[in-house]
Structures are given as C-alpha cells and as structure tokens.
Short mmCIF file of N, CA and C in Angstrom, two decimals:
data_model
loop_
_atom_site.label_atom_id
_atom_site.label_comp_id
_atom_site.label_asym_id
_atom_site.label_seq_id
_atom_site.Cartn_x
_atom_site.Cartn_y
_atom_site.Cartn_z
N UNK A 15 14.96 6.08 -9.99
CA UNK A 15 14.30 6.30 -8.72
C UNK A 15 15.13 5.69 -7.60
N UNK A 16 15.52 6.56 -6.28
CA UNK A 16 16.19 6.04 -5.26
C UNK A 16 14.79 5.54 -4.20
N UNK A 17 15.40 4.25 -4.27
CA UNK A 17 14.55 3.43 -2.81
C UNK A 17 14.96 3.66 -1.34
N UNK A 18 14.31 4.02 -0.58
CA UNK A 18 15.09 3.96 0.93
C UNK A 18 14.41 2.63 1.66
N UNK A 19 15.53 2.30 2.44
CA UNK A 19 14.51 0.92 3.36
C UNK A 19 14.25 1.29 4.65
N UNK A 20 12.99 0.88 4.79
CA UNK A 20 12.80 1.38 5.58
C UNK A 20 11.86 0.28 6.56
N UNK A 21 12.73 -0.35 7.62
CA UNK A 21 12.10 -1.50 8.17
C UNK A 21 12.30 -3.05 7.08
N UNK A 22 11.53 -3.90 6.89
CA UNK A 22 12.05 -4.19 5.24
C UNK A 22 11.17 -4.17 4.17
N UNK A 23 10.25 -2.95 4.00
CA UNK A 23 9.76 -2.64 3.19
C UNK A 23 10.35 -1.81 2.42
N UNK A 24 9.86 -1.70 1.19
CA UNK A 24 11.02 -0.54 0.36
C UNK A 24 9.75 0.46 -0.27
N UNK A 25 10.38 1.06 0.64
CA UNK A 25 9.17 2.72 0.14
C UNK A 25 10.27 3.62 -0.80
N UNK A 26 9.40 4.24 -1.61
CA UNK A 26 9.90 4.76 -3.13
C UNK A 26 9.01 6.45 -2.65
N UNK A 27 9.77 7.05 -2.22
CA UNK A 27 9.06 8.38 -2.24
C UNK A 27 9.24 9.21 -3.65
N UNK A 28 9.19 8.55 -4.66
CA UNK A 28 9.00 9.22 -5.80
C UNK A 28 8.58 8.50 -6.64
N UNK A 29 7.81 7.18 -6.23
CA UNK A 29 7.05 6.66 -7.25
C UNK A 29 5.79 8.00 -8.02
N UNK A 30 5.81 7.46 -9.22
CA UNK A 30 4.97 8.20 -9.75
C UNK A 30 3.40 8.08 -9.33
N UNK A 31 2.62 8.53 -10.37
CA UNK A 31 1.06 8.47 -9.96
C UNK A 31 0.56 7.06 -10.36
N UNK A 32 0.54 6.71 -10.83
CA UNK A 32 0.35 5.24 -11.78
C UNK A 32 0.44 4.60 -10.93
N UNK A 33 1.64 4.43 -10.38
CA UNK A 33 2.15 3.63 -9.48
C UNK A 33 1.43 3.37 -8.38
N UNK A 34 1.55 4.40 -7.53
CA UNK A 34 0.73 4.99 -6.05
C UNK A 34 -0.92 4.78 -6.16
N UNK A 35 -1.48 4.51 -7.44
CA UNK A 35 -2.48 4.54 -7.78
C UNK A 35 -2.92 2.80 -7.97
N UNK A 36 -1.99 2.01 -8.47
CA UNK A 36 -1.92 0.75 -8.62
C UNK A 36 -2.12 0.25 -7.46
N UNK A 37 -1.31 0.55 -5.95
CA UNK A 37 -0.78 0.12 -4.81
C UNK A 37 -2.15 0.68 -4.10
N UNK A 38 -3.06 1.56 -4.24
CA UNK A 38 -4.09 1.94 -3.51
C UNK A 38 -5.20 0.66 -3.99
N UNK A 39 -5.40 0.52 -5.42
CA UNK A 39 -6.40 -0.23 -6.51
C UNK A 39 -6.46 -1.80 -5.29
N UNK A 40 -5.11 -1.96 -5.06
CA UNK A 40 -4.72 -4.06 -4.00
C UNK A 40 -5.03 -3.23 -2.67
N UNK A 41 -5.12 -2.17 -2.24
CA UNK A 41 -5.41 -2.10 -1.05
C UNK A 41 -7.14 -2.26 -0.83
N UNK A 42 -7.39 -1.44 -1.76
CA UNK A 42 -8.75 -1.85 -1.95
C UNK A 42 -9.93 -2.97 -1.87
N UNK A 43 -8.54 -3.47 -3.05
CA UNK A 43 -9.11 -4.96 -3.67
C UNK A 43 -9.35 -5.85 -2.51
N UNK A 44 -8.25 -5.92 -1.98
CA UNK A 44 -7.73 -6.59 -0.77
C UNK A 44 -9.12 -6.16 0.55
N UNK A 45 -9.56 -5.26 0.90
CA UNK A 45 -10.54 -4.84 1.77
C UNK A 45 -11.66 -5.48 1.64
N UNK A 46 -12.54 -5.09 0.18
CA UNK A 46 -13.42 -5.53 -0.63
C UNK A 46 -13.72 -6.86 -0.32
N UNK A 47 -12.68 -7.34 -0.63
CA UNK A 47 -12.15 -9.00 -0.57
C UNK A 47 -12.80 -9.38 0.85
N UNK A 48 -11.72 -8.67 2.09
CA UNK A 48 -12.17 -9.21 3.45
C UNK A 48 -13.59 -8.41 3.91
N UNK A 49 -14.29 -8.10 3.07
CA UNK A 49 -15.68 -7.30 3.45
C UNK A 49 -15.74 -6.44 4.29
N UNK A 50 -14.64 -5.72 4.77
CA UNK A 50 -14.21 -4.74 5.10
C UNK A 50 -14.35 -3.04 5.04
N UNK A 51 -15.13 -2.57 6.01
CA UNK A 51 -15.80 -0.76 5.92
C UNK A 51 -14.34 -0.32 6.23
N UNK A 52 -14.07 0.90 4.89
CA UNK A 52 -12.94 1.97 5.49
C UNK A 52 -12.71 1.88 6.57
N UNK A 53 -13.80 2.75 7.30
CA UNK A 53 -13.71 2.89 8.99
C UNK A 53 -13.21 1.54 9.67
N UNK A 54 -13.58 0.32 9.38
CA UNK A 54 -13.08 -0.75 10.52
C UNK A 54 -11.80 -0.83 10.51
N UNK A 55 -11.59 -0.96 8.58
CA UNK A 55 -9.82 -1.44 8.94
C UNK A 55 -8.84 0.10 9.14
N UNK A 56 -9.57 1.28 8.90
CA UNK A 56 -8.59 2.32 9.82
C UNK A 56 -8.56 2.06 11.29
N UNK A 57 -9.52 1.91 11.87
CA UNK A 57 -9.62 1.37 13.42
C UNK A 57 -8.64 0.53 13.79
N UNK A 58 -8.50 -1.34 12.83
CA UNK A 58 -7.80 -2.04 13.30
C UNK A 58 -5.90 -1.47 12.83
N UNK A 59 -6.00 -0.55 11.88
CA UNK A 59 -4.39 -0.02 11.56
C UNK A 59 -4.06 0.74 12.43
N UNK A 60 -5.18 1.45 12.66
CA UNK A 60 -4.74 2.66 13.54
C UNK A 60 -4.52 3.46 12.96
N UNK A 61 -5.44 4.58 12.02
CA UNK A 61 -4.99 5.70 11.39
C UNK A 61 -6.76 5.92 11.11
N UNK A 62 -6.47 7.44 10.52
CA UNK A 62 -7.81 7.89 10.39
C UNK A 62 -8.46 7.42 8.91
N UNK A 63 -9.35 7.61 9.36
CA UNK A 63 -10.59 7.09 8.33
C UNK A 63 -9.86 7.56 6.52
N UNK A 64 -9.73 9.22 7.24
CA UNK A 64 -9.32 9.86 5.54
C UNK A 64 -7.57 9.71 5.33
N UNK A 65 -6.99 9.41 6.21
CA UNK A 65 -5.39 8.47 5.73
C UNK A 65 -6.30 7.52 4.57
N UNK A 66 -6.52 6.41 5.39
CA UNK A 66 -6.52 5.26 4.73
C UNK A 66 -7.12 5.23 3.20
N UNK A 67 -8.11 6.39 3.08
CA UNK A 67 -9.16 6.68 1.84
C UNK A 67 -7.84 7.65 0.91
N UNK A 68 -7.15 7.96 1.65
CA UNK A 68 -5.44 8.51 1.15
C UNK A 68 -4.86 7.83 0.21
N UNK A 69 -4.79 6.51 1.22
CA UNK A 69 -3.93 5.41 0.67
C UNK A 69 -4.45 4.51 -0.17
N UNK A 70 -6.05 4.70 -0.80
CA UNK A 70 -6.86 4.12 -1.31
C UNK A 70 -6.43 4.72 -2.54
N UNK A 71 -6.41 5.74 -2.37
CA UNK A 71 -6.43 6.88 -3.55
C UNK A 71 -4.78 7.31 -4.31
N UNK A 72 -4.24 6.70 -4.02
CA UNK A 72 -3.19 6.94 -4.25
C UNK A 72 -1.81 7.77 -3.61
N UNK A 73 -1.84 8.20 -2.38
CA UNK A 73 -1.00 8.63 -1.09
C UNK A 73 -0.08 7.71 -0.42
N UNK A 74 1.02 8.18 -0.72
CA UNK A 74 1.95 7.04 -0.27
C UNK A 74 2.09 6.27 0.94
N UNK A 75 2.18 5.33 1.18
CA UNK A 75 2.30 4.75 2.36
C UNK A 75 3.54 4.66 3.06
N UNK A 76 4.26 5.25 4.36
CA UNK A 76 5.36 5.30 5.08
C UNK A 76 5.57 3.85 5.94
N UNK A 77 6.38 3.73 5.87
CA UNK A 77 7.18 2.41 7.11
C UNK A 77 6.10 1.32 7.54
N UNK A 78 6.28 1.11 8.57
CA UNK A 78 5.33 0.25 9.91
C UNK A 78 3.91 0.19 8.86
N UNK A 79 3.22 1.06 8.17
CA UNK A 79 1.94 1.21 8.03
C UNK A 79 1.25 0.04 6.99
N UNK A 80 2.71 -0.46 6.08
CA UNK A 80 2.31 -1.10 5.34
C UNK A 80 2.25 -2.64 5.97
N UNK A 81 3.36 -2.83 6.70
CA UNK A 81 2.69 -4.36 7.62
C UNK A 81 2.01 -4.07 8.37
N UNK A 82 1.34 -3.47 8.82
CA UNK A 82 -0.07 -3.50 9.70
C UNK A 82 -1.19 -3.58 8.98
N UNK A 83 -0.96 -2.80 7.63
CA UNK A 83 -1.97 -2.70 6.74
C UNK A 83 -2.30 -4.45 5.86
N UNK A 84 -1.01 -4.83 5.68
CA UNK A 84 -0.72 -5.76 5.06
C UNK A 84 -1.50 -7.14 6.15
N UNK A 85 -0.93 -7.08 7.76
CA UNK A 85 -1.67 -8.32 8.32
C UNK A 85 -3.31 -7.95 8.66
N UNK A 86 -3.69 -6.41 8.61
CA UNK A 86 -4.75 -6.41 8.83
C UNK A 86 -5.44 -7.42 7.64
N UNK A 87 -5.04 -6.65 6.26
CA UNK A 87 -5.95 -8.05 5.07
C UNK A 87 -5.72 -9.23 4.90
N UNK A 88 -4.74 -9.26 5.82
CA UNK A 88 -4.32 -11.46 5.71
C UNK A 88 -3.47 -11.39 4.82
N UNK A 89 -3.15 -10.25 4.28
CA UNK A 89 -1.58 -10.59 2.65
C UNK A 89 -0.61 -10.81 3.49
N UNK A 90 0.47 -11.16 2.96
CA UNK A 90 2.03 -10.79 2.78
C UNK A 90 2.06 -9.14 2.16
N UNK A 91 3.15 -8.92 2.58
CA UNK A 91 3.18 -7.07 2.63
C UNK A 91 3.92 -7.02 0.78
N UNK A 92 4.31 -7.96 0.45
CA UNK A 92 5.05 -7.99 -0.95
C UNK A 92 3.34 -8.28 -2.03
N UNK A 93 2.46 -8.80 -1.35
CA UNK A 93 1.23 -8.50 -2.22
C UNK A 93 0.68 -7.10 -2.42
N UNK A 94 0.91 -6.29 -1.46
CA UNK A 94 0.55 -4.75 -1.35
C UNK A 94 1.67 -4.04 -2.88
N UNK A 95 2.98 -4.48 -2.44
CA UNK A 95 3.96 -3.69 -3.16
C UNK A 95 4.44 -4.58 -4.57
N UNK A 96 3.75 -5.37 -4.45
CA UNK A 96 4.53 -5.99 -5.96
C UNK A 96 4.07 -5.15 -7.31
N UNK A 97 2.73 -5.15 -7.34
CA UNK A 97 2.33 -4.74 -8.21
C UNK A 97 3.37 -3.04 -8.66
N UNK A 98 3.82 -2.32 -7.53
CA UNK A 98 4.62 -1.26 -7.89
C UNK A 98 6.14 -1.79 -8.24
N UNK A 99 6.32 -2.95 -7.77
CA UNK A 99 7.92 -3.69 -8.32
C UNK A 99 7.94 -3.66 -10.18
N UNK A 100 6.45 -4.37 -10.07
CA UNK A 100 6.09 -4.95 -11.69
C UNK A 100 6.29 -3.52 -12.90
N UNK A 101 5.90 -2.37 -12.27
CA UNK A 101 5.61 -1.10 -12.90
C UNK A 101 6.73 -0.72 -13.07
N UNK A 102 7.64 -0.44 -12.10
CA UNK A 102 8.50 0.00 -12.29
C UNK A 102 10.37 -0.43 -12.86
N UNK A 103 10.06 -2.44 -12.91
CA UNK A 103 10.25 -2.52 -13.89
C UNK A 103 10.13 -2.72 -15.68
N UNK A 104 8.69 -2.35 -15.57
CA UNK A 104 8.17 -2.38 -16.84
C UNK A 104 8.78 -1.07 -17.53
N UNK A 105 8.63 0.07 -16.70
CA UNK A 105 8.97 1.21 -17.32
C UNK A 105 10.08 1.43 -17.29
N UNK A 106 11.20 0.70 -16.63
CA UNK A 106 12.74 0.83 -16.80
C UNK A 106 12.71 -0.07 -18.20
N UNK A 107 12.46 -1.11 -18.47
CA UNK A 107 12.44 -1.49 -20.01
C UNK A 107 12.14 -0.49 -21.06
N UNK A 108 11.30 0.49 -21.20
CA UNK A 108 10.84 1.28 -21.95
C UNK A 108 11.77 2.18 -22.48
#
C-alpha cells in the first residue's frame, strides 16, 4: 500500500475495509466517550451530519479533517490512526 502525506497525517487511500472500519469504531468510541450527538461534533468539524456518520462507518477521512476531528475529541490525531498503523502492520506479517 502507497501512503501519501498529506499535512502530517498519513492518509492511505487504499486501506482496506477492516481497516476504515477500525478507524470509524475510535471515532466513535472517542464521541461516545465525550457524550457527544453526531450532529454537534459535525457542527464543531464542520462537515455534514452524513460525512461524519461516513466516517463512522467506515469512509475515509482526507487531510485537515482528521485534526479537527482529532482536537474536536481531545485525542492526539495518532489515537484516531494508530489503530490502522497496528492493522496494517499485522497484515504485512502475514
């Protein structure tokens, strides 16, 4: 898989489903966590309601979106994406 950087996040436009699916599961988690309605934290990112339920669901996330997304929940933006670091070197072992 080729990574592009982009800002200094590293978006993978060919992560698989698993993956994209993992990275939605901490976005979630992460919401849940700050007691957080879809609708508010699309408001405070700035994107629509059904992006974000996108990105819940497994829809990749582009550039800028993930540190906004990232300080909206109080993480570090490497809490959003690790879990896809972890995957994808699990499955390069394989």
């Amino acid at each position: 898989m080729r990574n592009l950087r982009k800002g200094f996040v590293v978006y993978n436009p060919q992560a698989d489903e698993s993956t994209k699916s993992a990275v939605g599961e901490r976005i979630r988690e992460f919401r849940v966590r700050k007691s957080l309605l879809v609708s508010e934290l699309a408001r405070r990112v700035e994107v629509s309601v059904s992006t974000l339920r996108e990105w819940e669901n497994g829809r990749s996330i582009h550039g800028e979106s993930y540190s906004r997304l990232a300080h909206e929940l109080g993480v570090h933006v490497l809490e959003l994406v690790e879990i896809e670091r972890l995957l994808q070197a699990a499955k390069q072992k394989c």
